[in-house]
mmCIF file of C-alpha atoms and ligand atoms in Angstrom:
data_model
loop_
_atom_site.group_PDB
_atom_site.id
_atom_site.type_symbol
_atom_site.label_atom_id
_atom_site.label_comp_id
_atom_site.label_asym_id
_atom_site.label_seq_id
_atom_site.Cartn_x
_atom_site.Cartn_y
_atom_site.Cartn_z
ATOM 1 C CA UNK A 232 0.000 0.000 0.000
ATOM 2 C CA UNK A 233 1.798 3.070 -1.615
ATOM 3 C CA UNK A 234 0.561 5.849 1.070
ATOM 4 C CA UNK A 235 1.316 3.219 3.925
ATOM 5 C CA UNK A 236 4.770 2.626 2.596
ATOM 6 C CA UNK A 237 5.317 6.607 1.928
ATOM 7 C CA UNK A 238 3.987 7.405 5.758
ATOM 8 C CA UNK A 239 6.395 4.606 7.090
ATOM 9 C CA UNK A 240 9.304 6.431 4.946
ATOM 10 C CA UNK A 241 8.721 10.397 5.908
ATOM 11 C CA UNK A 242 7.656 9.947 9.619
ATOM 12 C CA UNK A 243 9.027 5.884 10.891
ATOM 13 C CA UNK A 244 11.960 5.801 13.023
ATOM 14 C CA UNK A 245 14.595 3.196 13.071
ATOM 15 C CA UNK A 246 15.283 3.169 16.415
ATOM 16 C CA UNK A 247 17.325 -0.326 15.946
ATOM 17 C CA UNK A 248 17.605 -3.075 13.405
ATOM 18 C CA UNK A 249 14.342 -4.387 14.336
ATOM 19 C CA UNK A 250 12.295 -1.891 16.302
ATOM 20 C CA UNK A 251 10.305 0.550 13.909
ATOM 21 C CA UNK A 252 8.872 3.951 15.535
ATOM 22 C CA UNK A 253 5.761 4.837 14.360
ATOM 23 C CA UNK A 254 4.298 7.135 16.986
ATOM 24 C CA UNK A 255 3.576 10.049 14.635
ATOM 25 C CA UNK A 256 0.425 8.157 12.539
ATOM 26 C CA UNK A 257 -0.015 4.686 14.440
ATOM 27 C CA UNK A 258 1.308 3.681 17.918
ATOM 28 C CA UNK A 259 0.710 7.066 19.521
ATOM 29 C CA UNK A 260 -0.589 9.862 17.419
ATOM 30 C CA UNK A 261 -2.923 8.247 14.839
ATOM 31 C CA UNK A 262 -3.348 9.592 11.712
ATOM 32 C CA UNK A 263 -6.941 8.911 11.195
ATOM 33 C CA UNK A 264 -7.216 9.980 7.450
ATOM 34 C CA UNK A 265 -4.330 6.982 6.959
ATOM 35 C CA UNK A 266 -6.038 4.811 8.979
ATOM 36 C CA UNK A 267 -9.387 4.906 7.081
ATOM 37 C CA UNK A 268 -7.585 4.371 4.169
ATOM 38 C CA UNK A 269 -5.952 1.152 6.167
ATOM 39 C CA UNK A 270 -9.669 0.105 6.794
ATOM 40 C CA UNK A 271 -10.538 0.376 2.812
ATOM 41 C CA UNK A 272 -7.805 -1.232 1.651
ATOM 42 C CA UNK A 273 -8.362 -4.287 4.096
ATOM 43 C CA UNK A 274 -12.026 -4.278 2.929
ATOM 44 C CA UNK A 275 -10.912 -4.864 -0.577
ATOM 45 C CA UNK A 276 -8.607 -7.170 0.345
ATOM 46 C CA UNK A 277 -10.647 -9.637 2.442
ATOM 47 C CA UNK A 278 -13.551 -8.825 -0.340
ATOM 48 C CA UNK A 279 -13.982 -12.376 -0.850
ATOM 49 C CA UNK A 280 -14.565 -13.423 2.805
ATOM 50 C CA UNK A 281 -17.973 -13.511 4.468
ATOM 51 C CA UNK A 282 -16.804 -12.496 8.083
ATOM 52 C CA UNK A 283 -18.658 -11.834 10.888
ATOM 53 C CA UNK A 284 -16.525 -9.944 13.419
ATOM 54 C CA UNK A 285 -13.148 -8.297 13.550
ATOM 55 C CA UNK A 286 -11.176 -8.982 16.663
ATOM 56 C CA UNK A 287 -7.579 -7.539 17.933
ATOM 57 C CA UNK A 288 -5.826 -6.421 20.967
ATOM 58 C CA UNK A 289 -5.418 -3.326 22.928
ATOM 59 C CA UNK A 290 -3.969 -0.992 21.902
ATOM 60 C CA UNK A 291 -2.868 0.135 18.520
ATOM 61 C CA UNK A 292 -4.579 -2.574 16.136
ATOM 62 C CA UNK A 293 -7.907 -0.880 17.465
ATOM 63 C CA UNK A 294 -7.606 2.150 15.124
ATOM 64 C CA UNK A 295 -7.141 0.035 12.309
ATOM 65 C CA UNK A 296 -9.677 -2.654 13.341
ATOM 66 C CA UNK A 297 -12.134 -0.468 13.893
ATOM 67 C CA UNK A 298 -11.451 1.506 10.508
ATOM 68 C CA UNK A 299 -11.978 -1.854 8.907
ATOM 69 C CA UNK A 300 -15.563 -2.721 11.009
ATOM 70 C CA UNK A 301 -16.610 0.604 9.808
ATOM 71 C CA UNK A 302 -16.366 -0.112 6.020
ATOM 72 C CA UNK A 303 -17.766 -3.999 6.789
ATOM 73 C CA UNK A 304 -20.405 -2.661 9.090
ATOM 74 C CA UNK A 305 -19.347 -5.072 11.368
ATOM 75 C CA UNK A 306 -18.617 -5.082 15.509
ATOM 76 C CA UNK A 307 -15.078 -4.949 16.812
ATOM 77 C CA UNK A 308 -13.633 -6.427 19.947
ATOM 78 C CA UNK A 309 -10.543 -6.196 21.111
ATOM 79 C CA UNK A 310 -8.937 -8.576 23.374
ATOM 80 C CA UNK A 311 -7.760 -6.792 26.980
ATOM 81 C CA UNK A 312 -4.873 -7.265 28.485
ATOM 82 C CA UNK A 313 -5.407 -6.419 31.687
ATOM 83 C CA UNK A 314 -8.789 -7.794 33.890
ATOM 84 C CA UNK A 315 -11.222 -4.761 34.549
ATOM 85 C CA UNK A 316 -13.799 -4.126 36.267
ATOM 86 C CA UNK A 317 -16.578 -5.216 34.433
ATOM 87 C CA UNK A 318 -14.560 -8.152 31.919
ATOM 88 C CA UNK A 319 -15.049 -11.056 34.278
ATOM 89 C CA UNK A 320 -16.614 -14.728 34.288
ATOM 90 C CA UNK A 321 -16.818 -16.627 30.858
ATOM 91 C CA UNK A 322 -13.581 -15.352 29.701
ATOM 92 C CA UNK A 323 -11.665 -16.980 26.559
ATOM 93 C CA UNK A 324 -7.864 -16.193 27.506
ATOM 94 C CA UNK A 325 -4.530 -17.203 25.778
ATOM 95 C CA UNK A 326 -0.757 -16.073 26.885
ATOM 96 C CA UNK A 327 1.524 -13.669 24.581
ATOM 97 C CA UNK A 328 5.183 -13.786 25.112
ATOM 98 C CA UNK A 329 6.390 -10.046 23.441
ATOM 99 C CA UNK A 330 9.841 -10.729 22.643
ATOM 100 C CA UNK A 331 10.126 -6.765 21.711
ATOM 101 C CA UNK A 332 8.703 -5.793 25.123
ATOM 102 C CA UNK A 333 10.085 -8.746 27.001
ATOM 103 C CA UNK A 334 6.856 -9.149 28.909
ATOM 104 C CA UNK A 335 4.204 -12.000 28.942
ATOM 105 C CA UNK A 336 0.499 -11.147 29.437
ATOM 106 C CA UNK A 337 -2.570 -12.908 29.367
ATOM 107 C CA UNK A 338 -5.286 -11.587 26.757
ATOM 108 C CA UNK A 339 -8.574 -12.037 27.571
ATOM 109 C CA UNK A 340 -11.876 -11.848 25.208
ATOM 110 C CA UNK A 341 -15.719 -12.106 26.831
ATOM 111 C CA UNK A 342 -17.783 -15.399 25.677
ATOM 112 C CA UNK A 343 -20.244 -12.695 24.927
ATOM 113 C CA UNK A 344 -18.508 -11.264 22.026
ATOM 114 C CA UNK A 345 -17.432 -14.664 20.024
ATOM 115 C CA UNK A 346 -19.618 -16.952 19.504
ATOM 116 C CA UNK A 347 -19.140 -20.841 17.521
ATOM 117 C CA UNK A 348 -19.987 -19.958 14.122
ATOM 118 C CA UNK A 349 -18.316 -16.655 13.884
ATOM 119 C CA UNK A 350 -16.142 -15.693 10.759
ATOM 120 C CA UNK A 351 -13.566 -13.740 12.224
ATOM 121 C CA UNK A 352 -10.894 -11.349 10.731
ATOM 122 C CA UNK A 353 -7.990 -10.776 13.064
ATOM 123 C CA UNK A 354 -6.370 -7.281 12.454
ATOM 124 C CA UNK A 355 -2.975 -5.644 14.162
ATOM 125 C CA UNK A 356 -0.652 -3.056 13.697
ATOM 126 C CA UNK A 357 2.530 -5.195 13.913
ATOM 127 C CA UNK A 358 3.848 -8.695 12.922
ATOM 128 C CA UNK A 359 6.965 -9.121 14.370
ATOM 129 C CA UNK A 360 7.393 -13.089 15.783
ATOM 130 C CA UNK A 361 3.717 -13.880 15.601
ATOM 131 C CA UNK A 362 2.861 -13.929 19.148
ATOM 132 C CA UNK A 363 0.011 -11.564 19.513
ATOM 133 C CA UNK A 364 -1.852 -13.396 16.327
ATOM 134 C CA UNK A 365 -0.780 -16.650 17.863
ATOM 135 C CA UNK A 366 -2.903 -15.630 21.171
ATOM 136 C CA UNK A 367 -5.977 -14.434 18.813
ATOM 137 C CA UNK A 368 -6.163 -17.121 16.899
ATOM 138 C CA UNK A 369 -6.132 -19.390 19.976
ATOM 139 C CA UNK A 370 -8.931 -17.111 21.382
ATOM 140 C CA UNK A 371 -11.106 -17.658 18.175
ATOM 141 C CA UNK A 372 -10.132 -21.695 18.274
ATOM 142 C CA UNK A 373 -11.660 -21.852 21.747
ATOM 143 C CA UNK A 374 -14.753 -20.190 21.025
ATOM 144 C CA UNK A 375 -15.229 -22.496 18.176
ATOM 145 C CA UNK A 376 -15.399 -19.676 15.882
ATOM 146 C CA UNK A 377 -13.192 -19.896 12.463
ATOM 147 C CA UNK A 378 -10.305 -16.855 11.619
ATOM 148 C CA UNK A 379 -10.818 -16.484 8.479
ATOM 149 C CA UNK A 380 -8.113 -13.892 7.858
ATOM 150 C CA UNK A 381 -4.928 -12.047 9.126
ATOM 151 C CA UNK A 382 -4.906 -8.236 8.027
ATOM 152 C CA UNK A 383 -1.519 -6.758 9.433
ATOM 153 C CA UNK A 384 -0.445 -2.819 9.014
ATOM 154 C CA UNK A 385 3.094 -3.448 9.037
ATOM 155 C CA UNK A 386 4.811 -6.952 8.502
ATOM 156 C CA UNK A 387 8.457 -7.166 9.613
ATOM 157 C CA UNK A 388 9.606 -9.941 7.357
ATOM 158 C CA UNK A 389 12.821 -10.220 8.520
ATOM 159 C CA UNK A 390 11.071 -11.905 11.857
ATOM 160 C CA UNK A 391 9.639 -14.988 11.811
ATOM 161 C CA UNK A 392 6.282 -14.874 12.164
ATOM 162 C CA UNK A 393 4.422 -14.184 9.224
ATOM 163 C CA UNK A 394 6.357 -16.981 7.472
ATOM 164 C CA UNK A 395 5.191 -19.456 10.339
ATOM 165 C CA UNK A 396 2.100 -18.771 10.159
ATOM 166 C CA UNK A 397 1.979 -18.995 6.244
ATOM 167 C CA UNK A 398 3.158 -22.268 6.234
ATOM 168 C CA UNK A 399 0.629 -23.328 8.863
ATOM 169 C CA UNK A 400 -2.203 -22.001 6.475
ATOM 170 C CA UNK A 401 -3.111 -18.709 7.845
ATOM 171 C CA UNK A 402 -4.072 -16.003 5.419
ATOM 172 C CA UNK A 403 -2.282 -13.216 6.363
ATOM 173 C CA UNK A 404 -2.530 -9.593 4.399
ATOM 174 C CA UNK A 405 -0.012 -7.441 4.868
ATOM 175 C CA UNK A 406 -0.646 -4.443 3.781
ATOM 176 C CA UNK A 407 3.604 -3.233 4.282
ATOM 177 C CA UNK A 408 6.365 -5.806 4.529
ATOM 178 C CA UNK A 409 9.393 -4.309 5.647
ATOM 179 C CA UNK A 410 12.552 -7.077 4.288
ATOM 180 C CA UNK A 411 15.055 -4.790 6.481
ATOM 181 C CA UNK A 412 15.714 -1.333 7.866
ATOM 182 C CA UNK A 413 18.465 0.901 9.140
ATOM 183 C CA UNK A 414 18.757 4.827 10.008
ATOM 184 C CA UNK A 415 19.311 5.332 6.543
ATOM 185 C CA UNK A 416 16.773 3.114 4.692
ATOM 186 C CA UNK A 417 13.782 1.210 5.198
ATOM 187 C CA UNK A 418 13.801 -1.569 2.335
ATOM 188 C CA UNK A 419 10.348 -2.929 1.253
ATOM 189 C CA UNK A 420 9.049 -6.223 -0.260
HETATM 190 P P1 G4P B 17 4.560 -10.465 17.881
HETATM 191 O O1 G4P B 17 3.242 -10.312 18.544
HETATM 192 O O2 G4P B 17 4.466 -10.459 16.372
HETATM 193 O O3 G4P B 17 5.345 -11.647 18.396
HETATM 194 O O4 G4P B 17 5.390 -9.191 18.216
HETATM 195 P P2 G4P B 17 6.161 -8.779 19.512
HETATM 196 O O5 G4P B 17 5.784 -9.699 20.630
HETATM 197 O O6 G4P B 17 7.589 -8.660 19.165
HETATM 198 O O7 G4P B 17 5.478 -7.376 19.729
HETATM 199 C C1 G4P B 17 4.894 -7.030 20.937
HETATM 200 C C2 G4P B 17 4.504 -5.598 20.942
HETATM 201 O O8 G4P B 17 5.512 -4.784 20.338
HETATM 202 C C3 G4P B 17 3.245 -5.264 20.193
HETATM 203 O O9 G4P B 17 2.685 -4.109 20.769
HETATM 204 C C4 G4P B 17 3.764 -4.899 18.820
HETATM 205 O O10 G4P B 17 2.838 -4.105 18.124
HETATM 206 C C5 G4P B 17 4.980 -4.143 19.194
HETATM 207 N N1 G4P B 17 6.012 -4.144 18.179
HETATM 208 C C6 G4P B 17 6.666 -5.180 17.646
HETATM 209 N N2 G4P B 17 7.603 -4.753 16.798
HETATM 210 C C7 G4P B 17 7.523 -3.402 16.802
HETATM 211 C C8 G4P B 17 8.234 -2.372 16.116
HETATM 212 O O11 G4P B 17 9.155 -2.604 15.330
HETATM 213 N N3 G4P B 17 7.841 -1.106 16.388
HETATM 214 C C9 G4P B 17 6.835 -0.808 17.255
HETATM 215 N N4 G4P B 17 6.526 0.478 17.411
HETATM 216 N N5 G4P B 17 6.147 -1.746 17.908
HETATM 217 C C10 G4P B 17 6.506 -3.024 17.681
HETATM 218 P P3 G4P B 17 1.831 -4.125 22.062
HETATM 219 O O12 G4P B 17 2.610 -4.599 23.232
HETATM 220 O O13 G4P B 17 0.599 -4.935 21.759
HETATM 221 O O14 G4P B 17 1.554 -2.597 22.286
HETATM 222 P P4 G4P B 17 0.388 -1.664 21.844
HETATM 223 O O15 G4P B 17 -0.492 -2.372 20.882
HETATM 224 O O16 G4P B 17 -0.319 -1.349 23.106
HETATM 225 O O17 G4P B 17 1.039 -0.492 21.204
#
């Protein structure tokens, strides 16, 4: 996606070999007008799909995710990763190791939001080792729903985890795969 890939030049940061800044139009500030356009171009690609709901996780897939519910007309959830208040009882949970953040946290999604049945497009901002989408798709597994889709802002494809989960038959869309990256250049596929 040509704007994607022009936002990710003029405003990403390479604060490492594999750690990508994008706080000015996705992680922190969001640049809404790019993230409709995100939603669109998901929409057309998942076109062929007859999905049901769009799930992710807190925090920055829900801009996207929710861009993308908009154009479907269909609800979003997004998987918590802390307890709250009010998200107790019939909980569907999985564990997600971030090897960027070197922390492990348990997502959580309410019964009352996924039901057996449901066609279910998983959306997030980043694809690094797989992790987060691992968690997700376990959530959707439990609550005998099917994921019917992947849709990921920004793939790093120098990191393992879109290929894995290629190979295992996911569908994954990515809508900017980054091959590798340095202060100087950001190199995409
Ligand atoms: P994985 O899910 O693909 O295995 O990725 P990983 O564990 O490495 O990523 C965990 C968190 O770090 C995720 O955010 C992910 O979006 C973020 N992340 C991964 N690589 C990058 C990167 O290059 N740049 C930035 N900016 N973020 C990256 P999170 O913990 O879910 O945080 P948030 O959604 O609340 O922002």
């Amino acid at each position: 996606m040509q704007l994607l890939q022009d936002k990710i030049r003029d405003f990403g940061n390479v604060l490492s070999p594999t750690v990508l800044k994008v706080d000015a139009f996705l992680n922190h500030q969001i640049d809404a007008a790019l993230m409709k356009a995100v939603g669109e171009e998901f929409a057309e690609r998942f076109k062929d799909v007859q999905a049901t709901k769009i799930l992710t996780l807190e925090s920055s897939g829900i801009a996207p995710a929710t861009m993308l519910g908009l154009v479907l007309g269909l609800p979003v959830i997004f998987a918590r990763k802390r307890k709250s208040l009010t998200l107790s009882g019939n909980l569907l949970s999985a564990t997600v190791h971030s090897f960027t953040k070197n922390v492990t946290s348990e997502i959580s999604v309410s019964r009352d939001f996924l039901q057996a049945g449901d066609q279910v497009i998983i959306i997030d901002d980043f694809l690094a080792n797989g992790e987060a989408v691992r968690g997700l798709l376990s959530v959707v597994a439990q609550a005998e729903a099917t994921a019917v889709g992947v849709g990921i802002v920004i793939e790093k494809g120098f990191q393992h985890g879109g290929k894995e989960l290629r190979d295992n038959g996911v569908r994954v869309e990515s809508l900017a795969i980054i091959d590798s990256m340095d202060t100087d250049h950001i190199r995409f596929r």
